[in-house]
Coordinates of C-alpha atoms in Angstrom, one line a residue:
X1 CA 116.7 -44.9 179.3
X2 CA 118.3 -41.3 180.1
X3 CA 117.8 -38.7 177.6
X4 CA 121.4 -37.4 176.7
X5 CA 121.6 -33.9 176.1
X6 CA 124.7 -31.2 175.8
X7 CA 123.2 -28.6 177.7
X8 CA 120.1 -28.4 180.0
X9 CA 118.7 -25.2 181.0
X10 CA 116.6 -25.2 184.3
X11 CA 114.0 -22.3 184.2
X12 CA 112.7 -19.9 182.0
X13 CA 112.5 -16.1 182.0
X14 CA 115.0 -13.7 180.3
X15 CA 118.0 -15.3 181.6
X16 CA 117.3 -18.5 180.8
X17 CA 115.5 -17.7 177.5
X18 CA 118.6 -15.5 176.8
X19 CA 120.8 -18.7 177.2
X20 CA 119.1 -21.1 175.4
X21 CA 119.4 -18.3 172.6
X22 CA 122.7 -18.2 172.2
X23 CA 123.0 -22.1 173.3
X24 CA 121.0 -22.8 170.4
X25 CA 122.8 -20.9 168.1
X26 CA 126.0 -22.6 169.2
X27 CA 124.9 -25.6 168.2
X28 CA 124.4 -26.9 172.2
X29 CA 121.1 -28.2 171.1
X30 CA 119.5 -26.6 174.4
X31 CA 117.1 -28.4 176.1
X32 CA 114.3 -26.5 178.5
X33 CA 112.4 -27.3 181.3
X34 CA 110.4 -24.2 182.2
X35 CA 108.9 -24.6 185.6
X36 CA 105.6 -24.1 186.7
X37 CA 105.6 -20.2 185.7
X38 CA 106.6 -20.2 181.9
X39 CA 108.1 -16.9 181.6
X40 CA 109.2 -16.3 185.4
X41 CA 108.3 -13.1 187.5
X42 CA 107.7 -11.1 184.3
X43 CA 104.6 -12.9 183.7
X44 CA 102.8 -11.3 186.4
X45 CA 103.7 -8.0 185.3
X46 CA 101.5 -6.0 183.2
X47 CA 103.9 -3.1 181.4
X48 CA 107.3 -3.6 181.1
X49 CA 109.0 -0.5 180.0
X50 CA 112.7 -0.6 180.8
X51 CA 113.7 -3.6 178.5
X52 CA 115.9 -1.9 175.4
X53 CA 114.4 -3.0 172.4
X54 CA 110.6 -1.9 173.0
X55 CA 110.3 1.9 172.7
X56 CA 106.8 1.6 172.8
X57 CA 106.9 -1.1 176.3
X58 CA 105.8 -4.0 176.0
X59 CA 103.5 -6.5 178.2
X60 CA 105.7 -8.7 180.4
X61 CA 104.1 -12.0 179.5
X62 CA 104.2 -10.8 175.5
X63 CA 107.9 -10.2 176.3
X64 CA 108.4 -13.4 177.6
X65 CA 106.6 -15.2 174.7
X66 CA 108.5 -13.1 172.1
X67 CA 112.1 -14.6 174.1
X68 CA 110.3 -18.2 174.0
X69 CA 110.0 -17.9 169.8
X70 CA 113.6 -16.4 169.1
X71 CA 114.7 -19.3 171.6
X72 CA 112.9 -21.8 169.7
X73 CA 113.3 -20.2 166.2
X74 CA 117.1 -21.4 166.5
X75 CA 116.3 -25.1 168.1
X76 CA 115.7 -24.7 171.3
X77 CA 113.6 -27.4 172.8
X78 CA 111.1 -25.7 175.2
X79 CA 109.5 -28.3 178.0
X80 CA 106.6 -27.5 180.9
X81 CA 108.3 -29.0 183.5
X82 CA 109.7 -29.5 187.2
X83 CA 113.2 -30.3 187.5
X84 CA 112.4 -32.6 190.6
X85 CA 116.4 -33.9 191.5
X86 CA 119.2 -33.6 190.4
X87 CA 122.8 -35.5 191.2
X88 CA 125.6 -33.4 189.6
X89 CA 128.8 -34.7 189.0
X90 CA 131.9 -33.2 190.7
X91 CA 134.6 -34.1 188.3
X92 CA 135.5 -32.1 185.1
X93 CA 133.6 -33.5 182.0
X94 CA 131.2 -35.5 184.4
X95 CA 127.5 -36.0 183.3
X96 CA 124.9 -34.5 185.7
X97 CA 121.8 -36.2 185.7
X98 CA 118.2 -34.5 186.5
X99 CA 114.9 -36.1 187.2
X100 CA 112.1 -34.4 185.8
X101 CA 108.7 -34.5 187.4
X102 CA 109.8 -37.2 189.1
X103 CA 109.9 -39.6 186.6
X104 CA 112.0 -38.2 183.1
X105 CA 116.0 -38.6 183.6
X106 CA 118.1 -36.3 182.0
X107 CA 121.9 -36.6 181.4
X108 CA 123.5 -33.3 180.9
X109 CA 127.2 -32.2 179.9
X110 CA 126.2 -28.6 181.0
X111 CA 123.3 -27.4 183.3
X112 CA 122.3 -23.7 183.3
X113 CA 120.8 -23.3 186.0
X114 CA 118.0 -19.6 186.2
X115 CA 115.2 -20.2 188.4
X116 CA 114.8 -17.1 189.3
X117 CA 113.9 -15.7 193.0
X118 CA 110.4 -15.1 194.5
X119 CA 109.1 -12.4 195.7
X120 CA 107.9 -12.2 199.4
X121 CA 104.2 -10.4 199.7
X122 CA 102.2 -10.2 202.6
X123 CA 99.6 -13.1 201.8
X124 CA 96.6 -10.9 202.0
X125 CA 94.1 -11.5 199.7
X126 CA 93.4 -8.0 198.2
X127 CA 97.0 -7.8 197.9
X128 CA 97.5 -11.3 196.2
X129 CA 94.6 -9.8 193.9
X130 CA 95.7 -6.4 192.8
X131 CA 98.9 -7.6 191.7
X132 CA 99.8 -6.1 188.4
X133 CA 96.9 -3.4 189.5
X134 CA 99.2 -1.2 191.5
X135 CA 100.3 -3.9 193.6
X136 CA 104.3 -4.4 192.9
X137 CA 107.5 -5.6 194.4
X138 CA 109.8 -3.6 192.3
X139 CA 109.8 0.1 192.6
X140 CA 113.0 0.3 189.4
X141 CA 110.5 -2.0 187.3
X142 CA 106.8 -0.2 187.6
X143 CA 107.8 3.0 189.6
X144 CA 107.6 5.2 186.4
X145 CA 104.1 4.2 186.2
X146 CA 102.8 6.3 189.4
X147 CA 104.8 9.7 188.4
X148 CA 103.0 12.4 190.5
X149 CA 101.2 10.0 192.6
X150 CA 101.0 8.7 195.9
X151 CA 102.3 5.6 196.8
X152 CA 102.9 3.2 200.0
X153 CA 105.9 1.4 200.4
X154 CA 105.8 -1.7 203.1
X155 CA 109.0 -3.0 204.7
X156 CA 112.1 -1.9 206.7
X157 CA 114.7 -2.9 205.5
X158 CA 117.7 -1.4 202.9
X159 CA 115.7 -2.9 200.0
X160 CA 112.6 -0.9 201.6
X161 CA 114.2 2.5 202.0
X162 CA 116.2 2.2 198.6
X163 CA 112.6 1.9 197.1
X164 CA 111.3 4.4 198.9
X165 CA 114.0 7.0 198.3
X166 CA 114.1 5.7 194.7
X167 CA 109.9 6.8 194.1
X168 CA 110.3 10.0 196.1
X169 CA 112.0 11.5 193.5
X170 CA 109.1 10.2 190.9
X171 CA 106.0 10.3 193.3
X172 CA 104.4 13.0 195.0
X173 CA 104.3 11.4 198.4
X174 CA 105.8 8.1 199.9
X175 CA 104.2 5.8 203.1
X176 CA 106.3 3.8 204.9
X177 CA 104.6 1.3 206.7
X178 CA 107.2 -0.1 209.5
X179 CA 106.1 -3.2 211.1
X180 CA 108.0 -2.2 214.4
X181 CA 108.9 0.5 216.2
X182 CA 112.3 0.4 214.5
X183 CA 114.1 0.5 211.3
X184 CA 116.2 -2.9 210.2
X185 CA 118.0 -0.4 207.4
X186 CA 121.6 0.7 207.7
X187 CA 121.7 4.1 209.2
X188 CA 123.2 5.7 206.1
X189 CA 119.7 4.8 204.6
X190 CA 117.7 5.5 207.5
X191 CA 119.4 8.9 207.6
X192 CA 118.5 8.9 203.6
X193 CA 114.9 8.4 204.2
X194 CA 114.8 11.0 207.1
X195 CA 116.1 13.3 204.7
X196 CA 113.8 13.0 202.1
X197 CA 110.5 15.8 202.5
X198 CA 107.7 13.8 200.6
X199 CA 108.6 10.6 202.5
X200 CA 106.4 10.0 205.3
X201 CA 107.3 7.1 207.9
X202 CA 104.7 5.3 210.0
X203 CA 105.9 2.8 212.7
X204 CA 103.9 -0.3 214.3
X205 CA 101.7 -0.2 211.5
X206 CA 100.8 -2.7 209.0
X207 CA 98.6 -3.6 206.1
X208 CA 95.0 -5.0 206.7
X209 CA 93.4 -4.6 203.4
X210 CA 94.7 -3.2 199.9
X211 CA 91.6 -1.3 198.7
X212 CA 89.9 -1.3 194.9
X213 CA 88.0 -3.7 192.9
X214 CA 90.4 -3.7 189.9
X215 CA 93.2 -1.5 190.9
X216 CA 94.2 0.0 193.8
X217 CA 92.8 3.2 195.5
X218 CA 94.2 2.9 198.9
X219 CA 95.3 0.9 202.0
X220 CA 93.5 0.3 205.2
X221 CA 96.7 0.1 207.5
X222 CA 96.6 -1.0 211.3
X223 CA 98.5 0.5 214.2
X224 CA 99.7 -3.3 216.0
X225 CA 100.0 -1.4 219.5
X226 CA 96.9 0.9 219.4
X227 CA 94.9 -1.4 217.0
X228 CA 93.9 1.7 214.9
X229 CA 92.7 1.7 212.1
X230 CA 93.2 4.6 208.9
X231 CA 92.9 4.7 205.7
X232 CA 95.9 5.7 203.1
X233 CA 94.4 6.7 199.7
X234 CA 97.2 5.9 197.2
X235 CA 97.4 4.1 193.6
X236 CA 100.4 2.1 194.2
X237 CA 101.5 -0.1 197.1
X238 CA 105.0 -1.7 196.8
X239 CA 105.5 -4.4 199.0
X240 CA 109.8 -4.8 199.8
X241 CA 110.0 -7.5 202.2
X242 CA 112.7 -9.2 200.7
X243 CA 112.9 -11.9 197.5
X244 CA 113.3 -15.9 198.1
X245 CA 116.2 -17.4 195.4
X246 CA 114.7 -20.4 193.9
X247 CA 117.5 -23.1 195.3
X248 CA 115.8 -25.2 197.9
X249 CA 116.6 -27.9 194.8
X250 CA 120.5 -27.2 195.2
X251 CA 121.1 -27.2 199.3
X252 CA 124.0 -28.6 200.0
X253 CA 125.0 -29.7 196.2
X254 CA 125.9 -26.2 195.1
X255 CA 127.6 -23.1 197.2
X256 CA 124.9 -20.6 198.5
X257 CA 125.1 -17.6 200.6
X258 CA 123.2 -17.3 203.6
X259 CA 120.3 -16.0 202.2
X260 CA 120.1 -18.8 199.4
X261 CA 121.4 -17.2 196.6
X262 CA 123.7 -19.6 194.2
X263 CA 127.4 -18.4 194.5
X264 CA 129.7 -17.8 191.2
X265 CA 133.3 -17.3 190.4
X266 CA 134.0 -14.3 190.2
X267 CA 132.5 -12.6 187.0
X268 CA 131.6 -15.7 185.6
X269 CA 128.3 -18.2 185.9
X270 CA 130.4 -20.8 187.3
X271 CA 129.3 -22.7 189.9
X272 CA 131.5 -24.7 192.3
X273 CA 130.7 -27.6 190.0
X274 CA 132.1 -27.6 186.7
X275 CA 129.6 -27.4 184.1
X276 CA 127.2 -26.1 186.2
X277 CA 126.3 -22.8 185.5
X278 CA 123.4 -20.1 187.2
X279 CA 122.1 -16.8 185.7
X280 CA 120.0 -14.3 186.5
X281 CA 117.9 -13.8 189.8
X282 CA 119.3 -17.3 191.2
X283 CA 122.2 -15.7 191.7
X284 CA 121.8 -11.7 191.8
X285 CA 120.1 -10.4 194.6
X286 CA 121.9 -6.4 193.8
X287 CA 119.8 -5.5 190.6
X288 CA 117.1 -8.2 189.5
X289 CA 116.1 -6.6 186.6
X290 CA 114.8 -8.3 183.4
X291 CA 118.0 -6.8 181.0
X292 CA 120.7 -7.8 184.0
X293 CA 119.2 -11.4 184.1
X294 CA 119.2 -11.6 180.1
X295 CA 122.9 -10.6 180.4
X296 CA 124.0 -13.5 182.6
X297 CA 121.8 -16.1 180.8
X298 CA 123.8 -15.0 177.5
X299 CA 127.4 -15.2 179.7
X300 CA 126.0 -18.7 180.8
X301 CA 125.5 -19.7 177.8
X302 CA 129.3 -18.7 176.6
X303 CA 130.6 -19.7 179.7
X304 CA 128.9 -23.5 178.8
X305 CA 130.3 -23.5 175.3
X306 CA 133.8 -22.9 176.0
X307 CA 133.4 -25.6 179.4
X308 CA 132.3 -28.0 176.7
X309 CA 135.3 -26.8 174.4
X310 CA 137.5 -27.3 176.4
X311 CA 136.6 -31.1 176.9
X312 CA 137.7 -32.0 173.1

């Protein structure tokens, strides 16, 4: 027999613990399945520091368990789980039904959907390593961290020369490190990053090793046409290759961009579905930042309560 549930939240992290907050305290009875990170991307970062309410920072997993309690504190059923399908109804005041780890069904009135987006790295293993040890893939979350320092910045892209134009002003010096001979940014930021003294960028090079035990101390990098080798003593190395939305669950059920990212009206959570709702990373690839996410996982949450509302 289906579980039957008013709202289901899919994923955890601050949007979706922000949801299921204030779908708790509205009496939705929330019901979470977390995925396999509890917690989301924060989890794997060490300081957080730019989350109001912690004027002392905070440690991103300690963070994410504070969200969990307050979640739970008002009713909020938290699961470990993988939403595994799902079959969402099209008509207003449908029930949308998810399997969970391929075996629990689930019928929701509402779905909130915040599963966040991935981070590309490079796959290396001193890199997969060092994470959280000067290893990062957001230069607004951790950049404060290496004020004065010298830092490396991998990618070429807008996202790559936003980050690096972002830690000049906080770092002493920035590394590109170009994989081609070329720049994939828009010239407005490729004239940004040309402009900027205490940026430094080095083309047909890539990483072949982070260096440290514990945290990083450098970068071996590799010039792909000469095959030489130097080394880059730094303390942080921010890898900006792009993020991956968590949606391969939701092709061709819900509207996406070309990238992946869930679509929603206008500034709303909504979906194309009604009662199907997405917050946070899932569907914001401009800021993905822990306080924007929260702020969508509490409009998902309003934007479910008034959907169910409006059913009576």
């Amino acid at each position: 027999m289906a579980e039957k549930i008013k709202c289901l939240i899919i994923g955890s992290g601050p949007a979706g613990y922000t949801a299921a907050i204030y779908a708790a305290r509205a009496d939705m009875k929330p019901v979470m399945y977390t995925g396999m990170q509890m917690g989301g991307q924060l989890t794997t970062t060490t300081e957080v520091d730019n989350f109001p309410g912690y004027p002392n920072g905070t440690d991103g997993t300690a963070m994410m368990e504070d969200l969990k309690n307050q979640a739970e504190r008002f009713g909020t059923d938290v699961r470990f789980g993988v939403v595994t399908k799902v079959e969402f109804s099209e008509k207003e005041g449908g029930i949308h039904k998810v399997i969970v780890d391929e075996s629990t069904e689930i019928e929701a009135q509402t779905v909130i959907i915040s599963t966040g987006a991935t981070a590309k790295y490079l796959g290396l293993e001193s890199e997969q390593r060092l994470i959280g040890g000067g290893v990062s893939a957001c230069a607004t979350c951790d950049g404060f961290f290496y004020k004065g320092q010298d830092v490396v910045v991998v990618g070429a892209g807008d996202t790559a020369a936003e980050e690096a134009t972002y830690l000049a002003n906080i770092c002493s010096k920035v590394t590109m490190l170009v994989r081609k001979d070329y720049m994939r940014a828009s010239k407005a930021m490729q004239h940004r990053v040309n402009k900027t003294k205490n940026i430094t960028v080095l083309y047909n090079t890539e990483i072949d090793e982070v260096l440290g035990d514990n945290v990083v101390e450098g970068v071996r990098a590799v010039n792909n046409q000469t095959q030489e080798k130097i080394e880059i003593p730094v303390t942080g190395v921010f890898i900006a290759i792009g993020h991956k939305p968590n949606t391969d669950l939701f092709k061709g059920i819900l509207d996406m961009d070309e990238t992946g990212y869930l679509i929603t009206k206008g500034k709303s959570t909504k979906t194309n579905l009604p009662g199907v709702f997405a917050a946070g990373d899932v569907q914001d690839k401009e800021y993905r930042q822990a306080v924007t996410a929260a702020g969508t996982g509490c409009m998902a949450a309003l934007d479910a309560e008034r959907y169910l509302g409006g059913l009576e």
